[in-house]
Amino acid sequence: MTKNNDCQDRHEAIAALVLGELEIPAADEIKKHMDACRNCRSLYQALTEEEEIVRSAFNAIDERSRVIEDSLVAQFGKGSRVCEDIVGKLPESQKTETAHHEPNLWRTIMKSKTIRFTAAAVIMIACVIGVSLWRSTSSGIALADVLARVDQVKAFRCKGSWTMNGQIAPGKPYRFETRYADVMSQEYGYKSNVERPDPNSEWMPYAEFYVSPQKKTFVQIAHTTKKYVRAQLSDEDAQQRQKELSQYIEPGALLKDIMACKYETLGRSTIDDVVVEGFRTTDPNCRSPVRDAWFKDPKVDVKVWISVKTRLPVRYEDLTSGLDQRGNTISQRFVVHDFEWDVPVTAAEFEPPPIPDGYAVVDNPPGLDDEETAIQGLKRCVELFGNYLETISDDTGATGAIFFAFEKSETPTALRLKEEVKGLTGDEKLNRVSSAGGRVRRLIWFYVRLVQDKKDPAYYGKTVTPKDADKVLLRWKVSDNKYRVIFGDLSAETVTSEKLAALEMALPK
Amino acid sequence: MTRTEPRDTRRIAKTVAARKELTPERLVREHASAVLGLCMTYTRNFHDSEDIMQDVFLQAFTKLDTLRDRTRVRPWLLKIAGRKCIDYYRKRRSSYPIAEDVPARPDYGNEHIIRVHTAISRLPTSYREAITLYYLDGRDCAGVARSLGISEVAVRRRLVRARLMLHELLVEDES
């Protein structure tokens, strides 16, 4: 055998060495040989240099496939609209189970030929839509990967702001602005410090919220009204309260929403010296539960920027504009930023501070709003405004709506309150009226939650008065064929869909 | 962060998840890159590979009940992918003739990626399967062996030979 052939035989060992697939004795032997053989050394160097290019070519596939995975999963995975469509075709008894256990959904699909073909057809349509999506994105970051990382985070901090511009009535604009600093922990719960600008545009403490699913407590301290709430909640209510309060900043929910919509990449940029990659959707279905109750046909622009290094969110913006339920222009802007991930937190940090002197406890603490809350709110409407509010679906303009109705009102309660607020500044007056309308606000929250929970609510305050004992004032779905109805005289009854239809037919147009 | 870390993490997660039941999401998450990688070795461009990949998963979703041994889902998917790729070739051949060394479409603008995949597509089938799965599965010969249903020694042999042939093809292409 020639020397050249000897080397030829060693080439496989050299390739194995470059790949890290050579046992130590053989590796030592080939390294020793390379010290003496220039040809083999050159091959080793060439393969090593080339290795980077080869790996990057496969990395490109890996990254590309993640983008496609996101699109595919978003189209037919758990929680996707396609999945919902499939679930929607199943018998009611299977829906709950299916929605929570992926394997059962799959088994159910595969068990029946009809459902299987339906599913395949739905997936096929989804994929046709998906193909255009796959090709429109070429990001190196997969949102599913980001979501997996966010789910692993034990605690994080963030800051944010919320600005709302709307109109109490045409030509009567209002602006509501808050900023907040939040901390969320899997172990200890959620804490939020909210500030609002005073008339001199100085930021002042507005409210503090503390929810502990572990201790099942909720504490709210309202600094402007000098009131506080301390409530003991059930397990479910504590979880729900945390979910409601943190829904604007919770990044997992945001990412899932974006992934379920058609989104585009914004490419790379830098935020506070961090290299980020942006994602954007204008799909109104994104974050719809947090705006559906307020906006009619909103224009939506949701963006999230992910750190290229940590693959965790750096900033999130949600701009919505359109008309409110009364037809007035309205816009809102959420910005969440300054995320600090996996920060150390202690139980003490989530303990509410001592209530400041002079703060009054709210006698009817808002547990999770229920039917009684709604009835109390409707009663308060009559006391304050002489009638029911025309609309209660506009949470963002709740203060405005209450204030506007109050200004027009001449009920004894309203007149007393008007006397009381004489001489106060505009902001103080607004706060006092807002505080007096606390129960009305909770009625509005109750309605907003019915919308969010897709309970098919409807409210007829525009045409129904307290004298209309037999007319539907507010209704929502309680089960498949049953609706709970609050009538104009505030009596309540559960009725069938058919009876509800007849009752609503009788309402004045 | 190197690119291998997340892939390794994914591989471990995949092993753990292997005991759970299959769902459409898991099917995609765990096997998409391998399917796409295999398609790339045939088509040499992302666009066609993604189209084929879509067909592969569609077929898989509707035929999953025919898969008896669910631990063999990866080889099963790759088999479907291989057949789809051959169909793709047949269709293209029947519509218009293409040379074996047809340049890949320069999609996504990465010339070197296309160069590598064009070279890989010229390897014998068994070699290109081995090398593709090796790089996409966190460079784990044992995993590739399971996917292909062959011994680890055989994978290592194919891999090393494939890597050397790839080098020669890349040098040839450069000159």
XYZ file of C-alpha atoms in Angstrom, chain A residues 3 40 77 106 124 128 156 164 178 213 222 233 245 253 282 288 350 361 410 426 434 454 468:
23
model
C 1.657 6.298 1.460
C -4.280 15.201 6.050
C -53.238 23.479 17.181
C -57.173 13.930 18.166
C -56.368 21.786 4.098
C -53.670 26.911 1.819
C -40.908 39.046 35.874
C -57.289 56.403 26.124
C -52.143 55.768 33.491
C -53.892 33.061 44.358
C -57.392 53.600 45.578
C -61.791 35.012 47.330
C -55.926 42.437 36.170
C -51.557 35.377 26.394
C -53.416 43.915 12.374
C -60.128 40.909 21.031
C -46.400 40.881 47.367
C -62.985 50.451 53.460
C -81.790 66.106 38.357
C -62.290 69.289 37.422
C -66.782 58.360 39.654
C -68.786 35.041 25.122
C -91.115 48.242 32.284
